[in-house]
PDB file of C-alpha atoms in Angstrom:
ATOM      1  CA  ARG A   1      -8.564   0.799   6.952  1.00  0.00           C
ATOM      2  CA  ALA A   2      -6.853  -2.593   6.685  1.00  0.00           C
ATOM      3  CA  PHE A   3      -3.575  -1.144   7.975  1.00  0.00           C
ATOM      4  CA  ASP A   4      -5.458   0.326  10.945  1.00  0.00           C
ATOM      5  CA  THR A   5      -6.963  -3.115  11.577  1.00  0.00           C
ATOM      6  CA  LEU A   6      -3.508  -4.705  11.299  1.00  0.00           C
ATOM      7  CA  LEU A   7      -2.133  -2.381  13.983  1.00  0.00           C
ATOM      8  CA  ASP A   8      -5.172  -3.106  16.169  1.00  0.00           C
ATOM      9  CA  LEU A   9      -4.646  -6.863  15.818  1.00  0.00           C
ATOM     10  CA  CYS A  10      -0.847  -6.881  16.023  1.00  0.00           C
ATOM     11  CA  SER A  11       0.080  -4.088  18.403  1.00  0.00           C
ATOM     12  CA  GLU A  12       3.658  -5.419  18.545  1.00  0.00           C
ATOM     13  CA  LEU A  13       4.080  -4.063  15.004  1.00  0.00           C
ATOM     14  CA  LYS A  14       3.598  -0.475  16.165  1.00  0.00           C
ATOM     15  CA  GLY A  15       6.862   1.366  15.771  1.00  0.00           C
ATOM     16  CA  GLN A  16       8.178  -1.306  13.397  1.00  0.00           C
ATOM     17  CA  VAL A  17       6.044  -0.967  10.268  1.00  0.00           C
ATOM     18  CA  VAL A  18       5.236   2.007   8.084  1.00  0.00           C
ATOM     19  CA  LEU A  19       2.777   2.229   5.225  1.00  0.00           C
ATOM     20  CA  TYR A  20       3.927   4.514   2.418  1.00  0.00           C
ATOM     21  CA  GLN A  21       0.699   5.359   0.593  1.00  0.00           C
ATOM     22  CA  ALA A  22       0.983   6.900  -2.851  1.00  0.00           C
ATOM     23  CA  ALA A  23      -2.090   9.027  -3.600  1.00  0.00           C
ATOM     24  CA  ILE A  24      -2.206   8.145  -7.270  1.00  0.00           C
ATOM     25  CA  VAL A  25      -5.166   6.399  -8.872  1.00  0.00           C
ATOM     26  CA  LYS A  26      -6.155   5.009 -12.264  1.00  0.00           C
ATOM     27  CA  ASP A  27      -2.866   5.820 -14.000  1.00  0.00           C
ATOM     28  CA  VAL A  28       0.254   7.877 -13.436  1.00  0.00           C
ATOM     29  CA  CYS A  29      -1.214  10.877 -15.222  1.00  0.00           C
ATOM     30  CA  GLN A  30      -4.321  11.241 -13.070  1.00  0.00           C
ATOM     31  CA  SER A  31      -3.871  12.001  -9.402  1.00  0.00           C
ATOM     32  CA  THR A  32      -6.492  11.423  -6.756  1.00  0.00           C
ATOM     33  CA  SER A  33      -9.519  13.743  -6.941  1.00  0.00           C
ATOM     34  CA  GLY A  34      -9.950  16.482  -4.338  1.00  0.00           C
ATOM     35  CA  ALA A  35     -12.642  14.659  -2.339  1.00  0.00           C
ATOM     36  CA  GLU A  36     -10.760  11.350  -2.433  1.00  0.00           C
ATOM     37  CA  LEU A  37      -7.528  13.029  -1.412  1.00  0.00           C
ATOM     38  CA  GLU A  38      -9.203  14.834   1.481  1.00  0.00           C
ATOM     39  CA  ALA A  39     -10.757  11.573   2.705  1.00  0.00           C
ATOM     40  CA  LEU A  40      -7.361   9.867   2.427  1.00  0.00           C
ATOM     41  CA  ARG A  41      -5.641  12.680   4.328  1.00  0.00           C
ATOM     42  CA  ASN A  42      -8.255  12.423   7.092  1.00  0.00           C
ATOM     43  CA  MET A  43      -7.761   8.661   7.317  1.00  0.00           C
ATOM     44  CA  VAL A  44      -3.986   9.111   7.593  1.00  0.00           C
ATOM     45  CA  ILE A  45      -4.456  11.677  10.375  1.00  0.00           C
ATOM     46  CA  GLU A  46      -6.824   9.307  12.180  1.00  0.00           C
ATOM     47  CA  ILE A  47      -4.499   6.280  11.933  1.00  0.00           C
ATOM     48  CA  ASN A  48      -1.395   8.276  12.868  1.00  0.00           C
ATOM     49  CA  GLY A  49      -3.246   9.807  15.826  1.00  0.00           C
ATOM     50  CA  LYS A  50      -4.482   6.436  17.016  1.00  0.00           C
ATOM     51  CA  HIS A  51      -1.306   4.376  16.547  1.00  0.00           C
ATOM     52  CA  GLY A  52       1.505   6.897  16.217  1.00  0.00           C
ATOM     53  CA  THR A  53       3.729   8.805  18.604  1.00  0.00           C
ATOM     54  CA  ASP A  54       5.816  11.959  18.340  1.00  0.00           C
ATOM     55  CA  ASP A  55       8.619   9.836  16.872  1.00  0.00           C
ATOM     56  CA  TYR A  56       6.569   7.344  14.873  1.00  0.00           C
ATOM     57  CA  LYS A  57       4.025   7.945  12.140  1.00  0.00           C
ATOM     58  CA  PRO A  58       2.631   4.630  10.882  1.00  0.00           C
ATOM     59  CA  VAL A  59       1.341   6.095   7.604  1.00  0.00           C
ATOM     60  CA  VAL A  60       3.233   8.387   5.253  1.00  0.00           C
ATOM     61  CA  LEU A  61       1.120   9.896   2.488  1.00  0.00           C
ATOM     62  CA  ILE A  62       2.949  10.625  -0.766  1.00  0.00           C
ATOM     63  CA  GLU A  63       0.963  13.127  -2.809  1.00  0.00           C
ATOM     64  CA  GLU A  64       3.465  13.982  -5.527  1.00  0.00           C
ATOM     65  CA  LEU A  65       4.062  12.033  -8.694  1.00  0.00           C
ATOM     66  CA  MET A  66       7.385  10.239  -8.491  1.00  0.00           C
ATOM     67  CA  ASP A  67       9.777   9.693 -11.340  1.00  0.00           C
ATOM     68  CA  PHE A  68      10.667   6.092 -12.112  1.00  0.00           C
ATOM     69  CA  ASP A  69      13.970   6.141 -10.213  1.00  0.00           C
ATOM     70  CA  GLU A  70      12.315   7.369  -7.007  1.00  0.00           C
ATOM     71  CA  ALA A  71       9.480   4.860  -7.305  1.00  0.00           C
ATOM     72  CA  ALA A  72      11.989   2.070  -7.965  1.00  0.00           C
ATOM     73  CA  ALA A  73      13.938   3.073  -4.852  1.00  0.00           C
ATOM     74  CA  TYR A  74      10.784   2.703  -2.725  1.00  0.00           C
ATOM     75  CA  LEU A  75      10.039  -0.672  -4.323  1.00  0.00           C
ATOM     76  CA  ASN A  76      13.604  -1.852  -3.786  1.00  0.00           C
ATOM     77  CA  VAL A  77      13.511  -1.292  -0.018  1.00  0.00           C
ATOM     78  CA  ALA A  78       9.883  -2.283   0.590  1.00  0.00           C
ATOM     79  CA  ASP A  79       9.387  -5.436   2.630  1.00  0.00           C
ATOM     80  CA  LEU A  80       5.950  -5.938   1.096  1.00  0.00           C
ATOM     81  CA  VAL A  81       3.764  -4.329  -1.538  1.00  0.00           C
ATOM     82  CA  LEU A  82      -0.002  -3.929  -1.241  1.00  0.00           C
ATOM     83  CA  ILE A  83      -2.068  -3.171  -4.317  1.00  0.00           C
ATOM     84  CA  SER A  84      -5.682  -2.696  -3.307  1.00  0.00           C
ATOM     85  CA  SER A  85      -7.280  -1.500  -6.522  1.00  0.00           C
ATOM     86  CA  LEU A  86     -11.016  -1.980  -6.913  1.00  0.00           C
ATOM     87  CA  ARG A  87     -10.944  -1.820 -10.693  1.00  0.00           C
ATOM     88  CA  ASP A  88      -7.855  -2.161 -12.787  1.00  0.00           C
ATOM     89  CA  GLY A  89      -6.531  -2.762 -16.247  1.00  0.00           C
ATOM     90  CA  LEU A  90      -3.055  -4.176 -16.559  1.00  0.00           C
ATOM     91  CA  ASN A  91      -1.265  -2.990 -13.437  1.00  0.00           C
ATOM     92  CA  VAL A  92       2.486  -3.223 -13.974  1.00  0.00           C
ATOM     93  CA  LEU A  93       3.404  -2.403 -10.353  1.00  0.00           C
ATOM     94  CA  PRO A  94       3.650  -6.075  -9.273  1.00  0.00           C
ATOM     95  CA  TYR A  95       6.056  -6.716 -12.135  1.00  0.00           C
ATOM     96  CA  GLU A  96       8.090  -3.595 -11.344  1.00  0.00           C
ATOM     97  CA  TYR A  97       8.251  -4.673  -7.695  1.00  0.00           C
ATOM     98  CA  SER A  98       9.540  -8.112  -8.694  1.00  0.00           C
ATOM     99  CA  ILE A  99      12.164  -6.584 -10.967  1.00  0.00           C
ATOM    100  CA  CYS A 100      13.296  -4.049  -8.352  1.00  0.00           C
ATOM    101  CA  ARG A 101      13.596  -6.775  -5.710  1.00  0.00           C
ATOM    102  CA  GLY A 102      15.658  -8.996  -7.998  1.00  0.00           C
ATOM    103  CA  GLU A 103      16.749 -12.130  -6.136  1.00  0.00           C
ATOM    104  CA  GLN A 104      15.242 -10.876  -2.851  1.00  0.00           C
ATOM    105  CA  VAL A 105      11.891 -12.592  -2.514  1.00  0.00           C
ATOM    106  CA  ALA A 106       9.288 -10.356  -0.902  1.00  0.00           C
ATOM    107  CA  PRO A 107       5.549 -10.852  -0.480  1.00  0.00           C
ATOM    108  CA  MET A 108       2.848  -9.142  -2.483  1.00  0.00           C
ATOM    109  CA  VAL A 109      -0.730  -8.629  -1.336  1.00  0.00           C
ATOM    110  CA  LEU A 110      -2.765  -8.053  -4.460  1.00  0.00           C
ATOM    111  CA  SER A 111      -6.371  -7.159  -5.046  1.00  0.00           C
ATOM    112  CA  GLU A 112      -8.245  -9.894  -6.827  1.00  0.00           C
ATOM    113  CA  PHE A 113      -9.291  -7.093  -9.211  1.00  0.00           C
ATOM    114  CA  CYS A 114      -5.691  -6.127 -10.023  1.00  0.00           C
ATOM    115  CA  GLY A 115      -4.838  -6.604 -13.672  1.00  0.00           C
ATOM    116  CA  GLY A 116      -2.340  -9.401 -14.087  1.00  0.00           C
ATOM    117  CA  VAL A 117      -2.985 -10.901 -10.631  1.00  0.00           C
ATOM    118  CA  THR A 118      -3.349 -14.385 -12.099  1.00  0.00           C
ATOM    119  CA  SER A 119       0.211 -14.307 -13.393  1.00  0.00           C
ATOM    120  CA  MET A 120       1.682 -13.431  -9.979  1.00  0.00           C
ATOM    121  CA  SER A 121       1.984 -16.862  -8.414  1.00  0.00           C
ATOM    122  CA  GLY A 122       2.796 -16.831  -4.740  1.00  0.00           C
ATOM    123  CA  SER A 123       1.059 -13.531  -4.094  1.00  0.00           C
ATOM    124  CA  PHE A 124      -1.655 -13.185  -1.488  1.00  0.00           C
ATOM    125  CA  ARG A 125      -4.915 -12.426  -3.288  1.00  0.00           C
ATOM    126  CA  VAL A 126      -7.551 -10.490  -1.392  1.00  0.00           C
ATOM    127  CA  ASN A 127     -10.811  -8.700  -1.896  1.00  0.00           C
ATOM    128  CA  PRO A 128      -9.789  -5.110  -1.042  1.00  0.00           C
ATOM    129  CA  ARG A 129     -13.266  -4.431   0.365  1.00  0.00           C
ATOM    130  CA  ASP A 130     -12.643  -7.071   3.057  1.00  0.00           C
ATOM    131  CA  THR A 131     -10.403  -5.076   5.403  1.00  0.00           C
ATOM    132  CA  ASP A 132     -10.053  -7.978   7.854  1.00  0.00           C
ATOM    133  CA  ALA A 133      -8.788 -10.293   5.093  1.00  0.00           C
ATOM    134  CA  VAL A 134      -6.348  -7.639   3.884  1.00  0.00           C
ATOM    135  CA  ALA A 135      -5.105  -7.102   7.461  1.00  0.00           C
ATOM    136  CA  VAL A 136      -4.554 -10.849   7.888  1.00  0.00           C
ATOM    137  CA  ALA A 137      -2.654 -11.006   4.582  1.00  0.00           C
ATOM    138  CA  LEU A 138      -0.471  -8.096   5.701  1.00  0.00           C
ATOM    139  CA  SER A 139       0.380  -9.841   8.964  1.00  0.00           C
TER     140      SER A 139
END
């Protein structure tokens, strides 16, 4: 929802930004449940219908588990990473993102509930339930 809000607030970003959403929750061995995945698919359809065109889809849903090399490739080219977990243990994705980016500094928007968030200085910390705050952090 925050990405939808971002595109509502900053219409100049349409056609220039894409959200790659991995449909993986809890850990890499447990994919999103059927009901959650269906709700996510419907949200993607709604956002793409509202903000997209024939040539531009603002949200790309990735439903397959990726191997490390593929995930690292996404992290390496990402301009920003958003981790919006509501409950988390030690999430290593922020660290992997930093490693993949190397010397290229890139922003991170992290849930205040993300494990390890306190060690990621310089990241934008948000309550993932506050879609307006997440949208502002993404802008």
